[in-house]
């Protein structure tokens, strides 16, 4: 079947079967996917590592495991090593006996065999299971301009915006195919034109906006478009330091989950905005002004879908996306301070902080690890969303400061300050 897309001799040969029938199908899938989005050509994946979104061994995903087996059997393994999203289970995370039974017997029943498949396909190691793969400790940190084949929305938006790499918001499996064959279709956020902002967002708040609410507001307004955000440098400064990167990680995940943003530019801060400034703004871009009232409006409109809206929270998750090392340290100090002010020694609500295995390893080598443990907070590598996918866990009143977790589950959103009050005092007021 003739394709409109221009293919190199090497790409055409793969499509014609030079690397076997299975690899030809992988290439064909990517070409068809690209043509759907008007891609003009296939370009090489240039990043050192890939990242896969599908980390969970849900029993019902049998077609995925069959596909993996076929790829492995026909030696269509990833040309790249890769990291992968967080694991779904950790025995340290509080769950009742019956909830644990549901996890093990009805949900993630294929986890061990799926992990074995991932390792044959090219996963780096057990420490590679995190959505924040771009953190220094993890090491999957693409350089500016590199072409990626990723799908995890919070990682794609971070890589595009904060690192200046180039990646579309692919789906799971498509991103694996790109890593395997080494090419991705050229369209959307891979192109200069597709990286131009069609929205100007003017931040006019009286204080530093909560990252997760600002991101949520922008995501819901611009959906899949690219926003150019002005006025945030007033609160963040212009240095892309660890604190700012942590803020933008949380902000970006909210834009990507409350909307479908894959790239944002922050005036004076993110690499392309520093380099090109307002030349990144497309003709006819629309404007969205965000002030204190707008952030309040957005937050107050989040639905609370708990059966009993006044229920006392049974669990709190912080760390979706996974916390950075500095965020872990800051949370530890803040929880200690909050407990001391309340005359308590342990958190008032079972609380789980989640972070990348490599960050946890670093944190555990410091005195902060014992200090956090003493507060009663559990430190885990899991994905809270996969925990909440358990229908029994989904019925529990769970609170979080993650707007992504709020969007995809029944958990209730509170700001970081409110969460701190809740877990150290037992009430938000
Ligand atoms: Fe990461 Fe899971 Fe949240 S993949 S962004 S911790 S939903």
Coordinates of C-alpha atoms and ligand atoms in Angstrom, one line a residue:
X1 CA 0.0 0.0 0.0
X2 CA 1.5 3.4 -1.0
X3 CA 2.0 5.9 1.8
X4 CA 2.0 9.6 1.3
X5 CA 4.8 10.1 3.7
X6 CA 8.3 10.4 2.4
X7 CA 10.4 7.4 3.6
X8 CA 14.2 7.0 3.4
X9 CA 15.6 3.9 1.7
X10 CA 16.3 2.4 5.1
X11 CA 12.8 3.0 6.4
X12 CA 11.3 1.7 3.2
X13 CA 13.4 -1.5 3.5
X14 CA 12.3 -2.1 7.1
X15 CA 8.7 -1.6 5.9
X16 CA 9.3 -4.1 3.1
X17 CA 10.6 -6.7 5.6
X18 CA 14.4 -6.3 5.6
X19 CA 14.3 -6.8 9.4
X20 CA 11.6 -9.4 9.4
X21 CA 7.8 -9.4 9.3
X22 CA 7.2 -8.3 12.9
X23 CA 9.5 -5.3 12.6
X24 CA 7.8 -4.4 9.3
X25 CA 4.5 -4.4 11.2
X26 CA 6.0 -2.2 13.9
X27 CA 7.1 0.3 11.2
X28 CA 3.8 0.1 9.3
X29 CA 1.9 0.9 12.5
X30 CA 4.1 4.0 13.1
X31 CA 3.7 5.1 9.5
X32 CA -0.1 4.7 9.6
X33 CA -0.2 6.5 13.0
X34 CA 1.9 9.4 11.6
X35 CA -0.2 9.7 8.4
X36 CA -3.3 10.1 10.6
X37 CA -1.7 13.2 12.0
X38 CA -0.4 14.5 8.7
X39 CA 3.2 13.5 9.3
X40 CA 5.5 14.2 6.4
X41 CA 8.3 11.9 7.2
X42 CA 9.8 9.6 9.8
X43 CA 12.7 10.9 11.9
X44 CA 15.3 9.1 14.1
X45 CA 14.7 8.8 17.8
X46 CA 17.9 10.5 19.1
X47 CA 17.5 10.3 22.9
X48 CA 19.7 7.9 24.8
X49 CA 16.8 6.2 26.5
X50 CA 13.1 5.5 26.0
X51 CA 10.3 5.6 28.6
X52 CA 7.3 3.3 28.7
X53 CA 3.9 4.3 30.2
X54 CA 2.6 0.8 30.7
X55 CA 4.2 -0.5 33.9
X56 CA 1.3 -2.4 35.4
X57 CA 0.5 -6.1 35.0
X58 CA -3.2 -5.9 34.9
X59 CA -4.6 -9.4 34.3
X60 CA -7.0 -8.1 31.6
X61 CA -4.2 -6.8 29.4
X62 CA -3.6 -10.2 27.8
X63 CA -3.3 -8.8 24.2
X64 CA -0.4 -6.6 25.4
X65 CA 1.5 -9.6 26.9
X66 CA 0.9 -11.6 23.7
X67 CA 2.3 -8.7 21.7
X68 CA 5.3 -8.5 24.0
X69 CA 6.0 -12.2 23.6
X70 CA 5.8 -11.9 19.9
X71 CA 8.2 -8.9 19.9
X72 CA 10.7 -10.8 22.1
X73 CA 10.4 -14.0 20.2
X74 CA 11.1 -12.2 16.9
X75 CA 14.0 -10.3 18.4
X76 CA 12.2 -6.9 17.9
X77 CA 13.5 -5.7 21.3
X78 CA 14.1 -2.0 22.0
X79 CA 17.2 -0.5 20.4
X80 CA 17.2 1.7 23.4
X81 CA 17.2 0.9 27.1
X82 CA 14.3 2.4 28.9
X83 CA 12.7 3.5 32.1
X84 CA 9.0 2.8 32.8
X85 CA 6.2 4.3 34.9
X86 CA 5.9 3.3 38.6
X87 CA 5.0 -0.1 39.9
X88 CA 1.4 -0.5 41.1
X89 CA 2.1 -2.4 44.3
X90 CA 4.0 -1.8 47.5
X91 CA 3.3 -3.8 50.6
X92 CA 4.2 -0.8 52.8
X93 CA 1.4 1.3 51.5
X94 CA -1.6 1.0 53.9
X95 CA -4.3 -1.3 52.5
X96 CA -6.8 -3.7 54.3
X97 CA -6.5 -7.4 53.9
X98 CA -9.4 -7.5 51.4
X99 CA -7.9 -4.6 49.4
X100 CA -4.6 -6.5 49.2
X101 CA -6.5 -9.6 48.1
X102 CA -8.1 -7.7 45.3
X103 CA -4.8 -6.2 44.2
X104 CA -3.1 -9.6 44.1
X105 CA -5.9 -12.0 42.9
X106 CA -8.0 -9.8 40.6
X107 CA -5.9 -6.8 39.4
X108 CA -2.1 -7.0 39.0
X109 CA -2.1 -10.7 38.6
X110 CA 0.4 -10.6 35.7
X111 CA 2.9 -8.2 37.3
X112 CA 5.8 -10.7 37.7
X113 CA 5.5 -12.1 34.2
X114 CA 5.1 -8.6 32.7
X115 CA 8.2 -7.4 34.6
X116 CA 10.1 -10.3 33.1
X117 CA 9.0 -9.2 29.6
X118 CA 10.0 -5.6 30.2
X119 CA 13.4 -6.7 31.3
X120 CA 13.8 -8.7 28.1
X121 CA 12.7 -5.7 26.1
X122 CA 15.3 -3.4 27.6
X123 CA 14.3 -1.9 30.9
X124 CA 17.3 -0.6 32.8
X125 CA 16.7 -2.1 36.2
X126 CA 14.1 -2.2 39.0
X127 CA 15.1 1.4 39.9
X128 CA 13.8 2.5 36.5
X129 CA 10.2 2.4 37.6
X130 CA 9.1 6.1 37.9
X131 CA 7.2 8.7 36.0
X132 CA 9.8 11.3 36.9
X133 CA 12.5 9.5 34.8
X134 CA 14.0 12.8 33.9
X135 CA 15.3 13.5 37.4
X136 CA 19.1 13.5 37.7
X137 CA 19.1 10.6 40.1
X138 CA 17.2 8.4 37.6
X139 CA 19.3 9.6 34.6
X140 CA 16.8 9.5 31.7
X141 CA 17.3 13.2 31.1
X142 CA 17.1 14.1 27.4
X143 CA 19.0 17.1 26.1
X144 CA 17.5 20.0 24.3
X145 CA 16.5 19.2 20.8
X146 CA 16.6 15.4 21.2
X147 CA 13.7 13.4 19.6
X148 CA 11.9 11.1 22.0
X149 CA 9.4 8.3 21.8
X150 CA 7.6 8.6 25.2
X151 CA 3.9 8.6 26.2
X152 CA 3.7 9.3 29.9
X153 CA 1.9 12.7 29.8
X154 CA 3.6 14.2 32.8
X155 CA 7.1 13.2 31.5
X156 CA 6.4 14.3 27.9
X157 CA 5.3 17.8 29.0
X158 CA 8.3 18.1 31.3
X159 CA 10.8 16.9 28.6
X160 CA 9.3 19.2 26.0
X161 CA 9.0 22.3 28.2
X162 CA 11.6 22.2 30.8
X163 CA 14.3 20.3 28.9
X164 CA 13.5 21.5 25.4
X165 CA 13.4 17.9 24.0
X166 CA 10.9 17.0 21.3
X167 CA 8.2 14.5 21.8
X168 CA 4.5 14.1 20.8
X169 CA 1.9 12.9 23.3
X170 CA 2.0 9.3 22.1
X171 CA -0.1 6.5 23.4
X172 CA 1.3 3.5 25.2
X173 CA 2.7 0.8 22.9
X174 CA 3.1 3.4 20.1
X175 CA 6.0 4.8 22.2
X176 CA 7.4 1.3 22.6
X177 CA 7.3 0.8 18.8
X178 CA 9.2 4.1 18.3
X179 CA 11.9 2.8 20.6
X180 CA 12.1 -0.5 18.9
X181 CA 12.3 0.6 15.3
X182 CA 14.2 3.8 16.2
X183 CA 12.0 6.2 14.2
X184 CA 8.9 8.4 15.0
X185 CA 6.6 10.3 12.7
X186 CA 7.4 13.9 12.2
X187 CA 4.4 16.1 13.2
X188 CA 3.0 18.2 16.0
X189 CA 5.5 19.0 18.8
X190 CA 8.4 17.7 16.8
X191 CA 8.1 20.6 14.4
X192 CA 9.1 24.3 14.9
X193 CA 5.6 25.3 13.8
X194 CA 3.9 22.9 16.2
X195 CA 5.9 24.3 19.1
X196 CA 4.5 27.8 18.7
X197 CA 2.1 29.1 21.3
X198 CA -1.5 29.7 20.3
X199 CA -2.3 31.0 23.8
X200 CA -0.8 33.8 25.8
X201 CA -1.4 33.3 29.5
X202 CA -0.9 36.3 31.7
X203 CA -0.4 35.5 35.4
X204 CA -1.5 38.5 37.5
X205 CA -1.8 36.9 40.9
X206 CA -1.0 38.7 44.2
X207 CA 1.1 35.7 45.4
X208 CA 3.0 32.7 44.0
X209 CA 0.3 30.6 42.4
X210 CA -0.2 27.0 43.5
X211 CA 1.5 25.0 40.8
X212 CA -1.2 22.4 40.6
X213 CA -4.1 24.9 40.4
X214 CA -2.3 27.2 37.9
X215 CA -1.6 24.1 35.7
X216 CA -5.1 22.9 36.0
X217 CA -6.6 26.3 35.0
X218 CA -4.3 26.5 32.0
X219 CA -4.9 22.9 31.0
X220 CA -8.7 23.3 31.1
X221 CA -8.6 26.5 29.1
X222 CA -6.1 25.7 26.3
X223 CA -6.7 21.9 26.2
X224 CA -4.1 20.4 23.7
X225 CA -2.7 23.8 22.6
X226 CA 0.6 25.3 23.5
X227 CA 0.5 28.2 26.0
X228 CA 3.1 30.9 26.5
X229 CA 3.0 31.9 30.1
X230 CA 3.9 35.5 31.1
X231 CA 4.3 36.9 34.6
X232 CA 5.4 33.7 36.4
X233 CA 9.1 34.8 36.5
X234 CA 7.9 37.4 39.0
X235 CA 7.3 34.5 41.4
X236 CA 9.8 31.9 40.3
X237 CA 12.8 34.1 39.2
X238 CA 14.6 33.3 36.0
X239 CA 16.9 30.5 37.1
X240 CA 15.9 27.0 36.2
X241 CA 17.0 25.6 39.6
X242 CA 15.8 22.5 41.5
X243 CA 13.0 24.4 43.2
X244 CA 11.7 25.8 39.9
X245 CA 12.0 22.4 38.2
X246 CA 10.0 20.8 41.0
X247 CA 7.3 23.5 40.6
X248 CA 7.2 23.1 36.8
X249 CA 7.0 19.3 37.1
X250 CA 3.8 19.6 39.2
X251 CA 2.5 22.5 37.1
X252 CA 3.1 20.6 33.9
X253 CA 1.4 17.4 35.1
X254 CA -1.7 19.4 35.9
X255 CA -1.7 21.0 32.5
X256 CA -1.3 17.6 30.9
X257 CA -4.0 15.8 32.9
X258 CA -6.6 18.6 33.4
X259 CA -6.2 19.4 29.7
X260 CA -4.0 17.7 27.2
X261 CA -1.0 20.1 27.1
X262 CA 2.2 18.5 25.8
X263 CA 4.4 21.7 25.8
X264 CA 4.3 25.0 27.5
X265 CA 6.7 28.0 27.4
X266 CA 7.4 30.1 30.5
X267 CA 8.6 33.5 29.7
X268 CA 12.2 34.1 30.8
X269 CA 12.5 30.5 32.3
X270 CA 12.1 27.5 30.0
X271 CA 14.8 27.0 27.4
X272 CA 13.0 27.9 24.2
X273 CA 11.3 30.9 25.8
X274 CA 14.8 32.1 26.9
X275 CA 16.2 31.6 23.4
X276 CA 13.3 32.8 21.3
X277 CA 11.0 34.8 23.6
X278 CA 7.8 36.1 22.0
X279 CA 8.9 34.9 18.6
X280 CA 7.4 31.6 19.9
X281 CA 3.9 33.2 19.9
X282 CA 1.8 32.3 16.8
X283 CA -0.1 35.0 15.0
X284 CA -3.6 35.4 16.3
X285 CA -2.8 33.8 19.7
X286 CA -5.7 34.1 22.2
X287 CA -5.1 35.5 25.7
X288 CA -6.1 34.1 29.1
X289 CA -5.7 36.2 32.2
X290 CA -5.2 34.4 35.5
X291 CA -5.7 36.3 38.7
X292 CA -6.5 35.3 42.3
X293 CA -10.2 35.1 41.6
X294 CA -9.7 32.9 38.6
X295 CA -7.6 30.4 40.6
X296 CA -10.3 30.4 43.3
X297 CA -13.0 29.8 40.7
X298 CA -11.1 26.9 39.2
X299 CA -10.4 25.3 42.6
X300 CA -13.9 25.8 43.9
X301 CA -15.3 24.0 40.8
X302 CA -13.5 20.7 41.5
X303 CA -16.2 18.2 42.1
X304 CA -16.1 16.1 45.3
X305 CA -17.3 12.7 44.5
X306 CA -17.0 11.0 47.9
X307 CA -20.2 9.4 49.1
X308 CA -19.9 11.2 52.4
X309 CA -18.5 14.6 51.6
X310 CA -17.7 15.2 55.3
X311 CA -15.9 11.9 55.8
X312 CA -12.6 12.0 57.6
X313 CA -9.8 11.2 55.1
X314 CA -8.5 7.6 55.5
X315 CA -5.4 8.2 53.4
X316 CA -3.3 11.0 51.9
X317 CA -1.0 10.8 48.9
X318 CA 1.7 13.3 48.1
X319 CA 3.9 12.7 45.1
X320 CA 2.0 12.4 41.8
X321 CA 4.2 12.9 39.8
X322 CA 6.9 11.4 42.0
X323 CA 8.6 13.9 44.4
X324 CA 12.1 15.3 43.7
X325 CA 14.8 14.8 46.4
X326 CA 14.4 18.5 47.4
X327 CA 10.7 18.2 47.7
X328 CA 11.1 15.1 49.9
X329 CA 13.4 17.0 52.2
X330 CA 11.1 20.1 52.3
X331 CA 8.1 17.9 53.1
X332 CA 10.0 16.2 55.9
X333 CA 10.9 19.5 57.5
X334 CA 7.4 20.9 57.1
X335 CA 5.7 17.8 58.5
X336 CA 8.1 17.9 61.5
X337 CA 7.4 21.6 62.0
X338 CA 3.7 21.1 61.7
X339 CA 3.6 18.2 64.1
X340 CA 5.6 20.2 66.7
X341 CA 3.3 23.1 66.4
X342 CA 0.3 20.8 67.1
X343 CA 2.1 19.0 69.9
X344 CA 1.9 15.7 68.1
X345 CA 4.6 13.2 67.1
X346 CA 2.8 11.2 64.4
X347 CA 0.7 12.3 61.4
X348 CA -3.0 12.4 62.0
X349 CA -3.9 10.7 58.8
X350 CA -2.1 7.7 57.2
X351 CA 0.1 9.4 54.7
X352 CA 2.2 8.1 51.8
X353 CA 4.9 10.2 50.0
X354 CA 5.8 8.7 46.6
X355 CA 9.1 9.1 44.8
X356 CA 11.4 7.5 42.3
X357 CA 13.4 4.4 43.6
X358 CA 16.7 6.2 42.9
X359 CA 15.6 9.3 44.8
X360 CA 14.4 7.1 47.7
X361 CA 17.7 5.4 47.7
X362 CA 19.5 8.7 48.0
X363 CA 17.1 10.0 50.6
X364 CA 17.5 6.8 52.7
X365 CA 21.2 7.5 52.9
X366 CA 20.5 10.7 54.8
X367 CA 19.3 11.4 58.3
X368 CA 16.1 12.7 56.8
X369 CA 14.9 9.1 56.2
X370 CA 14.7 8.3 59.9
X371 CA 13.2 11.7 60.6
X372 CA 10.4 11.2 58.1
X373 CA 9.8 7.6 59.3
X374 CA 9.4 9.0 62.9
X375 CA 6.5 11.2 61.7
X376 CA 4.7 8.0 60.6
X377 CA 4.7 9.0 56.9
X378 CA 5.3 6.0 54.5
X379 CA 7.7 6.5 51.7
X380 CA 6.9 4.5 48.6
X381 CA 7.8 4.1 44.9
X382 CA 4.2 3.2 43.7
X383 CA 1.8 5.1 41.5
X384 CA -1.1 6.3 43.6
X385 CA -3.4 6.2 40.6
X386 CA -2.8 2.4 40.3
X387 CA -3.6 2.1 44.0
X388 CA -6.8 4.0 43.5
X389 CA -7.8 1.8 40.6
X390 CA -8.6 -0.9 43.1
X391 CA -12.4 -0.5 43.4
X392 CA -12.3 -0.9 47.2
X393 CA -9.5 1.7 47.5
X394 CA -11.5 4.0 45.2
X395 CA -14.3 4.0 47.7
X396 CA -12.1 5.4 50.5
X397 CA -12.0 9.1 51.3
X398 CA -8.4 9.8 50.0
X399 CA -6.9 13.3 49.9
X400 CA -4.1 14.6 47.7
X401 CA -2.3 17.7 46.5
X402 CA -2.1 16.2 43.0
X403 CA -4.4 17.5 40.4
X404 CA -3.7 14.5 38.2
X405 CA -4.7 12.1 40.9
X406 CA -7.9 14.2 41.5
X407 CA -8.8 14.2 37.9
X408 CA -8.4 10.4 37.3
X409 CA -9.7 9.1 40.7
X410 CA -12.2 9.8 43.5
X411 CA -9.5 11.4 45.6
X412 CA -10.1 15.0 46.8
X413 CA -7.8 17.8 46.0
X414 CA -6.3 20.2 48.6
X415 CA -3.5 22.7 48.2
X416 CA -0.1 21.8 49.6
X417 CA -0.6 24.0 52.7
X418 CA -4.0 22.5 53.3
X419 CA -2.6 18.9 53.0
X420 CA 0.1 19.8 55.5
X421 CA -2.5 21.1 57.9
X422 CA -4.7 18.0 57.4
X423 CA -1.9 15.5 58.1
X424 CA -0.4 17.3 61.0
X425 CA -3.6 18.5 62.7
X426 CA -6.3 16.1 61.5
X427 CA -8.4 19.0 60.0
X428 CA -7.9 21.5 57.3
X429 CA -8.9 24.5 59.3
Ligands
LIG1 FE1 3.2 9.4 38.1 FE2 1.2 7.7 38.6 FE3 1.0 10.3 39.1 S1 2.5 7.7 36.8 S2 2.2 11.3 37.5 S3 2.4 8.9 40.1 S4 -0.6 9.0 38.2

